[in-house]
């Protein structure tokens, strides 16, 4: 832990220096290959003295050839690189299961969203689309991915707008997907932003995008002209996914209208076509405003279809309720009830600095924190679960292979400057090391303030304020 070793600030700094070193300090690296017969016995990386999200203490993680080969206390053997976790939390990477990488970092282009509504955001994006260039979309996306990697995001599901006959964003993000393979898994959703039927060429463009290699089928039933068109779009989109053996992720009922009930049709089509476990409903904000009796019928239908639910707390809390006076609805879907029913609930980020949301910094802990506040849910159990909502749960939604901190999983993980998952959320914890394939791909110095107050300590470390009982 970050405790002072000799009661002085310099002792603390030495302790922090151990944390921040990887390959550089000779005392921290034990590389010695003595002969070819011994090469295979040397690990590429060992992380020592970590806390895991399940609460296990003093754990080591050994990595070789891009995989985790052992997890447990006191792992023996040598390693080319050793990281002393210092009793801090090591987590599998954050997973953002709902994002719009074609629009990210475009804030202010060509103007700002003055009303703050979803509909002005869609209109504004429509103004920007004709002005986009292949190079500019790639440049913004790659710049975002630098930030995401530094924040420990290891996988992103991004919707990509197909309502542009040039399919410029599709081509650009397929290029980005290839470029970022070494650090982020990118799954793309063919998203008919202007409506699968409402936009005259959306249908053919969506099929073209899938032919080009886009992974997942998207839709937006609440934006079609009628409820009937919305339901019909879900029928056809799910049939397309079934015929091509693809996953489905629908922007579903992103509205305060309690009569927007497309998730019912989504569950029905999922069950009819045998797509159970392969379909996600994103947002589901109308459920916030629905009649309780109807919801008591709806949730079992969602369970039957094994739908994944993807609330996006940062965006739902800011875009919904905009037509209300007071009281203003929060708009977030019924997270505790969906969870209690056994539905896999995963939080997405949705936006960072785009026509719909002016803030954001690729921080899934910020997303988790907003979820806790907006639901609200502040029991220790619920807050601990929220960490899963930005890690293992979205990994399940994306059907990621080799995800987790177990033997045989990919050697992808994050060392956080926090003692446990709740602390990580409380602190929006600093990402000290981001490891991908057993290699450190990003690192940050420990966050520590020096204070100049008579009679008080020389330094303040937020992680030291963990409540009793934390790791
Ligand atoms: Zn979205």
Coordinates of C-alpha atoms and ligand atoms in Angstrom, one line a residue:
X1 CA 0.0 0.0 0.0
X2 CA 0.9 3.6 -0.3
X3 CA 2.0 3.9 3.3
X4 CA 4.9 5.9 4.4
X5 CA 7.9 3.7 5.1
X6 CA 9.8 5.9 7.4
X7 CA 7.4 8.6 8.4
X8 CA 8.7 11.2 6.0
X9 CA 7.4 12.5 2.7
X10 CA 10.4 11.2 0.9
X11 CA 9.6 7.7 2.1
X12 CA 6.2 8.0 0.6
X13 CA 7.6 9.2 -2.6
X14 CA 9.9 6.2 -2.7
X15 CA 6.9 3.9 -2.2
X16 CA 5.1 5.7 -5.1
X17 CA 8.2 5.5 -7.2
X18 CA 8.0 1.7 -6.9
X19 CA 4.4 1.8 -8.2
X20 CA 5.3 4.0 -11.1
X21 CA 8.2 1.9 -12.4
X22 CA 8.0 -0.8 -14.8
X23 CA 11.0 -1.8 -16.9
X24 CA 13.1 1.2 -15.9
X25 CA 14.3 0.4 -12.4
X26 CA 16.7 -2.5 -12.2
X27 CA 15.5 -3.5 -8.8
X28 CA 12.1 -4.0 -10.1
X29 CA 12.9 -6.2 -13.0
X30 CA 14.2 -9.7 -12.9
X31 CA 15.2 -10.7 -16.4
X32 CA 17.7 -13.4 -16.7
X33 CA 17.5 -15.9 -19.5
X34 CA 20.3 -18.4 -18.9
X35 CA 19.9 -20.7 -21.9
X36 CA 17.4 -21.6 -24.6
X37 CA 16.0 -24.5 -22.5
X38 CA 14.9 -22.0 -19.9
X39 CA 13.3 -19.4 -22.1
X40 CA 9.8 -20.9 -21.6
X41 CA 10.0 -20.8 -17.9
X42 CA 10.4 -17.1 -17.8
X43 CA 7.2 -15.1 -17.6
X44 CA 6.8 -11.9 -19.6
X45 CA 5.2 -10.1 -16.7
X46 CA 4.3 -10.8 -13.1
X47 CA 2.1 -8.4 -11.2
X48 CA 2.6 -8.9 -7.4
X49 CA 0.5 -8.0 -4.4
X50 CA -2.7 -7.1 -6.1
X51 CA -6.3 -6.9 -4.8
X52 CA -8.8 -8.4 -7.3
X53 CA -12.3 -7.2 -7.8
X54 CA -13.7 -10.3 -6.0
X55 CA -11.8 -9.1 -2.8
X56 CA -8.9 -11.6 -3.0
X57 CA -5.9 -10.1 -1.4
X58 CA -2.1 -10.5 -2.0
X59 CA -2.6 -12.0 -5.4
X60 CA 0.0 -12.3 -8.2
X61 CA -0.8 -12.5 -11.9
X62 CA 1.7 -14.2 -14.2
X63 CA 1.5 -13.5 -18.0
X64 CA 3.2 -15.2 -20.9
X65 CA 2.7 -14.9 -24.6
X66 CA -0.2 -12.5 -24.2
X67 CA -2.1 -14.8 -21.8
X68 CA -2.6 -15.0 -18.1
X69 CA -0.9 -18.3 -17.1
X70 CA -1.4 -18.2 -13.4
X71 CA -3.3 -16.2 -10.7
X72 CA -2.6 -16.8 -7.0
X73 CA -0.5 -15.9 -4.0
X74 CA 3.3 -16.0 -4.2
X75 CA 3.8 -17.2 -7.8
X76 CA 7.3 -18.4 -8.2
X77 CA 9.5 -18.0 -11.3
X78 CA 11.2 -15.2 -13.0
X79 CA 9.8 -12.5 -15.2
X80 CA 11.1 -10.0 -17.7
X81 CA 9.0 -7.4 -16.0
X82 CA 7.6 -7.2 -12.5
X83 CA 5.0 -4.7 -11.3
X84 CA 4.4 -4.2 -7.6
X85 CA 0.7 -3.4 -7.3
X86 CA 1.3 -2.4 -3.7
X87 CA -2.0 -3.8 -2.4
X88 CA -4.1 -1.8 -5.0
X89 CA -6.8 -3.1 -7.3
X90 CA -6.2 -4.9 -10.5
X91 CA -9.3 -5.2 -12.7
X92 CA -10.0 -6.6 -16.1
X93 CA -10.2 -3.7 -18.7
X94 CA -13.2 -1.4 -18.8
X95 CA -15.6 -2.2 -21.6
X96 CA -17.7 0.5 -23.1
X97 CA -20.7 -1.3 -24.7
X98 CA -22.4 1.8 -26.2
X99 CA -20.5 4.6 -28.0
X100 CA -20.6 6.8 -31.1
X101 CA -17.1 7.0 -32.4
X102 CA -18.1 8.7 -35.6
X103 CA -19.3 11.7 -33.7
X104 CA -16.9 11.8 -30.9
X105 CA -14.8 15.0 -30.2
X106 CA -16.9 16.9 -32.8
X107 CA -18.3 19.3 -30.1
X108 CA -19.0 22.7 -31.7
X109 CA -19.0 21.4 -35.3
X110 CA -20.8 23.0 -37.0
X111 CA -22.5 24.5 -33.9
X112 CA -23.6 23.7 -30.4
X113 CA -26.8 21.9 -29.3
X114 CA -28.7 24.8 -27.7
X115 CA -31.7 23.0 -26.4
X116 CA -29.8 20.0 -25.1
X117 CA -32.4 17.6 -26.5
X118 CA -31.9 14.3 -28.3
X119 CA -33.8 15.6 -31.3
X120 CA -31.6 18.8 -31.7
X121 CA -28.6 16.5 -31.4
X122 CA -29.8 14.3 -34.2
X123 CA -30.5 17.4 -36.3
X124 CA -27.1 18.9 -35.6
X125 CA -25.4 15.6 -36.5
X126 CA -27.4 15.8 -39.8
X127 CA -25.8 19.2 -40.4
X128 CA -22.3 17.9 -39.8
X129 CA -22.6 14.7 -41.8
X130 CA -22.2 16.3 -45.3
X131 CA -19.1 18.2 -44.0
X132 CA -17.3 15.1 -42.8
X133 CA -14.2 13.8 -44.4
X134 CA -12.6 10.3 -44.1
X135 CA -9.4 11.7 -42.7
X136 CA -11.1 13.9 -40.1
X137 CA -13.3 11.0 -38.8
X138 CA -10.3 8.8 -38.5
X139 CA -8.2 11.5 -36.8
X140 CA -10.9 12.2 -34.2
X141 CA -11.5 8.5 -33.6
X142 CA -7.9 7.7 -33.1
X143 CA -7.4 10.7 -30.8
X144 CA -10.4 9.4 -28.8
X145 CA -8.9 5.9 -28.7
X146 CA -5.6 7.3 -27.3
X147 CA -7.6 8.7 -24.4
X148 CA -9.7 5.5 -24.0
X149 CA -6.6 3.3 -23.9
X150 CA -5.1 5.6 -21.2
X151 CA -8.3 5.2 -19.2
X152 CA -8.1 1.4 -19.3
X153 CA -10.9 0.8 -21.8
X154 CA -10.0 -2.4 -23.6
X155 CA -13.2 -2.9 -25.7
X156 CA -15.7 -0.6 -27.3
X157 CA -19.0 -1.3 -29.1
X158 CA -19.6 1.8 -31.3
X159 CA -22.6 2.5 -33.4
X160 CA -21.8 3.9 -36.8
X161 CA -24.3 5.9 -38.7
X162 CA -25.3 4.3 -42.0
X163 CA -27.7 7.1 -43.1
X164 CA -25.2 8.6 -45.5
X165 CA -25.0 7.1 -49.0
X166 CA -21.2 7.6 -49.1
X167 CA -20.9 5.3 -46.0
X168 CA -18.0 7.5 -45.1
X169 CA -18.1 6.9 -41.4
X170 CA -18.4 3.1 -42.0
X171 CA -15.3 3.1 -44.1
X172 CA -13.4 5.3 -41.7
X173 CA -14.3 3.3 -38.6
X174 CA -13.5 0.0 -40.3
X175 CA -10.0 1.5 -40.9
X176 CA -9.8 2.6 -37.3
X177 CA -10.9 -0.9 -36.1
X178 CA -7.8 -2.4 -37.9
X179 CA -5.4 0.3 -36.6
X180 CA -6.4 -0.1 -32.9
X181 CA -6.3 -3.9 -32.8
X182 CA -3.1 -3.7 -30.6
X183 CA -4.9 -1.8 -27.9
X184 CA -8.7 -1.8 -28.2
X185 CA -11.2 -4.4 -29.5
X186 CA -13.7 -2.4 -31.5
X187 CA -17.1 -3.8 -32.4
X188 CA -19.2 -1.8 -34.9
X189 CA -23.0 -1.6 -35.1
X190 CA -24.7 -0.6 -38.3
X191 CA -26.9 2.2 -37.0
X192 CA -29.6 3.8 -39.1
X193 CA -29.6 7.1 -37.2
X194 CA -32.4 8.7 -39.3
X195 CA -34.7 5.7 -39.2
X196 CA -34.5 2.3 -41.0
X197 CA -37.7 3.2 -42.9
X198 CA -37.8 7.0 -42.3
X199 CA -34.6 7.5 -44.2
X200 CA -35.2 6.3 -47.8
X201 CA -31.8 4.6 -48.3
X202 CA -31.1 3.4 -44.8
X203 CA -32.2 -0.2 -45.5
X204 CA -29.8 -0.7 -48.5
X205 CA -27.0 1.2 -46.7
X206 CA -27.4 -1.0 -43.6
X207 CA -27.0 -4.1 -45.7
X208 CA -24.0 -2.6 -47.5
X209 CA -22.4 -1.8 -44.2
X210 CA -22.9 -5.4 -43.0
X211 CA -21.4 -6.7 -46.3
X212 CA -18.4 -4.4 -45.7
X213 CA -17.7 -6.1 -42.3
X214 CA -19.7 -4.2 -39.7
X215 CA -20.4 -6.6 -36.9
X216 CA -23.8 -5.9 -35.3
X217 CA -27.3 -4.9 -36.5
X218 CA -28.6 -1.7 -35.1
X219 CA -31.9 0.2 -35.2
X220 CA -34.0 3.1 -33.8
X221 CA -37.7 2.1 -33.7
X222 CA -38.8 5.1 -31.6
X223 CA -37.6 7.5 -34.4
X224 CA -39.6 5.8 -37.2
X225 CA -42.7 7.6 -38.3
X226 CA -45.2 5.4 -36.5
X227 CA -45.2 2.8 -33.7
X228 CA -46.2 0.3 -36.4
X229 CA -43.1 1.2 -38.5
X230 CA -41.0 0.9 -35.4
X231 CA -42.3 -2.6 -34.7
X232 CA -41.9 -3.6 -38.3
X233 CA -38.3 -2.3 -38.3
X234 CA -37.5 -4.6 -35.4
X235 CA -39.0 -7.5 -37.2
X236 CA -36.9 -7.0 -40.3
X237 CA -33.7 -6.0 -38.4
X238 CA -33.8 -9.1 -36.2
X239 CA -34.5 -11.3 -39.3
X240 CA -31.4 -9.8 -41.0
X241 CA -29.3 -10.6 -37.9
X242 CA -30.7 -14.1 -37.7
X243 CA -29.9 -14.8 -41.4
X244 CA -26.4 -13.5 -41.0
X245 CA -25.7 -14.9 -37.5
X246 CA -25.1 -11.5 -36.1
X247 CA -25.7 -9.8 -32.8
X248 CA -28.3 -7.0 -32.4
X249 CA -28.1 -3.8 -30.5
X250 CA -31.1 -1.5 -30.8
X251 CA -31.4 2.1 -29.6
X252 CA -34.8 1.3 -28.0
X253 CA -37.3 3.6 -26.5
X254 CA -34.9 6.5 -25.9
X255 CA -37.7 8.8 -24.9
X256 CA -39.8 9.9 -21.9
X257 CA -42.9 8.7 -23.7
X258 CA -44.3 5.9 -21.5
X259 CA -46.2 4.5 -24.5
X260 CA -43.0 3.9 -26.4
X261 CA -43.0 0.1 -25.9
X262 CA -40.7 -1.2 -28.7
X263 CA -38.7 -3.2 -26.2
X264 CA -41.8 -5.5 -26.0
X265 CA -41.5 -6.1 -29.8
X266 CA -37.8 -6.5 -29.5
X267 CA -38.2 -9.3 -26.9
X268 CA -40.9 -10.9 -29.0
X269 CA -38.8 -11.0 -32.2
X270 CA -35.7 -12.2 -30.3
X271 CA -37.7 -15.1 -28.9
X272 CA -39.4 -15.9 -32.3
X273 CA -36.1 -16.0 -34.1
X274 CA -34.2 -17.9 -31.4
X275 CA -31.8 -15.0 -30.8
X276 CA -31.8 -15.3 -27.0
X277 CA -28.8 -13.8 -25.4
X278 CA -27.7 -12.2 -28.6
X279 CA -29.8 -9.0 -28.5
X280 CA -29.3 -5.8 -26.5
X281 CA -31.8 -3.0 -25.9
X282 CA -29.9 0.3 -25.4
X283 CA -31.2 3.2 -23.3
X284 CA -34.8 1.8 -22.6
X285 CA -35.5 5.2 -21.0
X286 CA -39.3 5.0 -21.6
X287 CA -39.3 2.3 -18.9
X288 CA -38.6 5.1 -16.4
X289 CA -42.0 6.6 -17.2
X290 CA -44.1 3.5 -17.8
X291 CA -47.0 2.3 -15.7
X292 CA -45.8 -0.2 -13.0
X293 CA -48.4 -2.7 -14.0
X294 CA -47.3 -2.9 -17.6
X295 CA -43.6 -3.2 -16.5
X296 CA -44.6 -6.1 -14.3
X297 CA -45.6 -7.9 -17.5
X298 CA -42.7 -6.5 -19.6
X299 CA -39.7 -7.5 -17.6
X300 CA -40.5 -11.3 -17.6
X301 CA -40.8 -11.0 -21.4
X302 CA -37.3 -9.4 -21.5
X303 CA -36.0 -12.2 -19.3
X304 CA -37.5 -14.9 -21.5
X305 CA -35.6 -13.3 -24.5
X306 CA -32.4 -13.0 -22.4
X307 CA -32.1 -9.4 -23.6
X308 CA -29.1 -7.4 -22.5
X309 CA -30.0 -3.9 -21.1
X310 CA -27.7 -1.0 -21.8
X311 CA -28.5 2.1 -19.8
X312 CA -26.2 5.1 -20.5
X313 CA -26.4 7.1 -17.3
X314 CA -24.4 10.2 -18.4
X315 CA -26.6 10.7 -21.4
X316 CA -29.9 9.5 -20.1
X317 CA -29.8 11.9 -17.1
X318 CA -29.0 14.9 -19.4
X319 CA -31.1 14.2 -22.5
X320 CA -34.3 12.9 -20.8
X321 CA -36.8 15.0 -18.9
X322 CA -36.1 18.0 -21.2
X323 CA -39.7 18.5 -21.9
X324 CA -40.7 18.4 -18.3
X325 CA -41.2 21.4 -16.1
X326 CA -41.1 20.2 -12.5
X327 CA -40.8 17.6 -11.3
X328 CA -38.2 16.6 -13.9
X329 CA -37.8 12.9 -14.6
X330 CA -34.4 11.3 -14.4
X331 CA -35.0 9.1 -17.5
X332 CA -32.7 6.3 -16.5
X333 CA -34.3 2.9 -17.0
X334 CA -35.2 0.6 -14.1
X335 CA -31.8 -0.7 -13.3
X336 CA -32.5 -2.4 -9.9
X337 CA -35.6 -4.1 -11.2
X338 CA -34.0 -5.4 -14.4
X339 CA -31.0 -6.6 -12.3
X340 CA -33.3 -8.3 -9.8
X341 CA -35.0 -10.2 -12.6
X342 CA -31.7 -11.6 -13.8
X343 CA -31.2 -9.4 -16.9
X344 CA -27.6 -8.6 -17.8
X345 CA -27.4 -4.8 -17.2
X346 CA -24.3 -3.1 -18.6
X347 CA -23.6 0.6 -18.6
X348 CA -22.4 2.5 -21.7
X349 CA -20.8 5.9 -22.1
X350 CA -22.6 6.8 -25.3
X351 CA -20.9 10.1 -26.0
X352 CA -17.8 12.2 -25.4
X353 CA -17.9 15.8 -26.6
X354 CA -20.4 15.4 -29.5
X355 CA -23.8 16.9 -30.6
X356 CA -25.5 15.1 -27.7
X357 CA -23.1 15.6 -24.8
X358 CA -20.6 18.3 -24.2
X359 CA -18.5 16.6 -21.5
X360 CA -17.0 13.1 -21.0
X361 CA -13.4 11.8 -20.8
X362 CA -13.6 8.1 -21.7
X363 CA -13.9 7.3 -18.0
X364 CA -16.1 4.3 -17.3
X365 CA -15.8 5.0 -13.6
X366 CA -17.5 8.3 -14.2
X367 CA -20.3 6.4 -16.0
X368 CA -20.6 4.0 -13.0
X369 CA -20.7 6.9 -10.6
X370 CA -23.4 8.6 -12.5
X371 CA -25.4 5.4 -12.5
X372 CA -25.2 5.2 -8.7
X373 CA -26.4 8.8 -8.4
X374 CA -29.1 8.8 -11.0
X375 CA -30.8 5.5 -10.0
X376 CA -30.0 6.1 -7.0
X377 CA -28.4 3.0 -5.4
X378 CA -25.9 3.5 -2.6
X379 CA -25.9 0.2 -0.7
X380 CA -22.4 -1.4 -0.6
X381 CA -23.8 -4.3 -2.6
X382 CA -25.3 -2.1 -5.3
X383 CA -22.2 0.1 -5.7
X384 CA -20.0 -3.0 -5.9
X385 CA -22.3 -4.4 -8.6
X386 CA -21.9 -1.1 -10.5
X387 CA -18.2 -1.9 -11.1
X388 CA -19.4 -5.1 -12.8
X389 CA -21.7 -2.9 -15.0
X390 CA -18.6 -1.3 -16.6
X391 CA -16.4 -4.4 -16.8
X392 CA -17.7 -8.0 -16.8
X393 CA -21.3 -7.3 -17.7
X394 CA -20.6 -5.4 -20.9
X395 CA -18.0 -8.0 -21.8
X396 CA -20.8 -10.5 -21.7
X397 CA -23.0 -8.2 -23.9
X398 CA -20.2 -8.0 -26.5
X399 CA -19.6 -11.8 -26.3
X400 CA -15.9 -11.0 -25.8
X401 CA -13.5 -14.0 -25.8
X402 CA -10.8 -14.5 -23.1
X403 CA -12.0 -11.7 -20.9
X404 CA -11.3 -11.8 -17.2
X405 CA -8.5 -12.3 -14.6
X406 CA -8.3 -16.1 -14.7
X407 CA -5.8 -18.6 -16.1
X408 CA -6.1 -18.7 -19.9
X409 CA -7.7 -15.3 -20.2
X410 CA -6.0 -12.6 -22.3
X411 CA -3.4 -10.7 -20.3
X412 CA -5.4 -7.5 -20.4
X413 CA -5.9 -5.6 -17.2
X414 CA -5.7 -2.3 -15.3
X415 CA -3.9 -1.3 -12.1
X416 CA -6.0 1.3 -10.3
X417 CA -5.0 3.7 -7.6
X418 CA -7.7 2.4 -5.3
X419 CA -8.1 -0.3 -2.8
X420 CA -11.4 -1.9 -4.0
X421 CA -14.0 -1.5 -6.7
X422 CA -16.2 0.9 -4.7
X423 CA -13.2 3.0 -3.9
X424 CA -12.3 3.0 -7.6
X425 CA -15.7 4.5 -8.4
X426 CA -15.6 7.0 -5.6
X427 CA -12.2 8.3 -6.7
X428 CA -12.6 7.9 -10.5
X429 CA -9.3 6.1 -9.7
X430 CA -6.2 7.0 -11.6
X431 CA -5.1 4.3 -14.0
X432 CA -1.5 3.6 -12.9
X433 CA -0.9 0.8 -15.5
X434 CA -2.9 -0.4 -18.4
X435 CA -1.7 -3.8 -19.6
X436 CA -2.6 -5.4 -23.0
X437 CA -1.3 -8.7 -24.1
X438 CA 1.1 -8.7 -21.1
X439 CA 2.6 -5.4 -22.1
X440 CA 2.2 -2.0 -20.4
X441 CA 0.5 0.2 -23.0
X442 CA -0.3 3.2 -20.8
X443 CA 0.8 4.4 -17.4
X444 CA 0.2 7.4 -15.1
X445 CA 2.1 8.8 -12.2
X446 CA 0.2 8.2 -8.9
X447 CA -2.2 11.1 -8.1
X448 CA -0.8 12.8 -5.0
X449 CA -1.2 16.4 -3.7
X450 CA 1.5 18.1 -1.7
X451 CA -0.1 20.4 0.9
X452 CA 1.6 23.3 2.7
X453 CA -0.3 23.5 6.0
X454 CA 1.4 23.9 9.4
X455 CA 1.1 20.8 11.5
X456 CA -0.5 18.7 8.8
X457 CA 0.9 15.9 6.6
X458 CA 3.0 16.9 3.6
X459 CA 0.9 14.9 1.1
X460 CA -2.6 13.8 0.5
X461 CA -3.6 10.7 -1.4
X462 CA -7.3 10.2 -1.9
X463 CA -6.9 6.4 -1.9
X464 CA -5.7 6.6 1.7
X465 CA -9.3 7.7 2.7
X466 CA -10.7 4.3 2.1
X467 CA -13.3 3.2 4.7
X468 CA -12.4 0.5 7.2
X469 CA -12.8 -2.9 5.7
X470 CA -11.5 -1.9 2.3
X471 CA -8.7 -4.1 1.1
Ligands
LIG1 ZN1 -26.4 5.9 -28.7

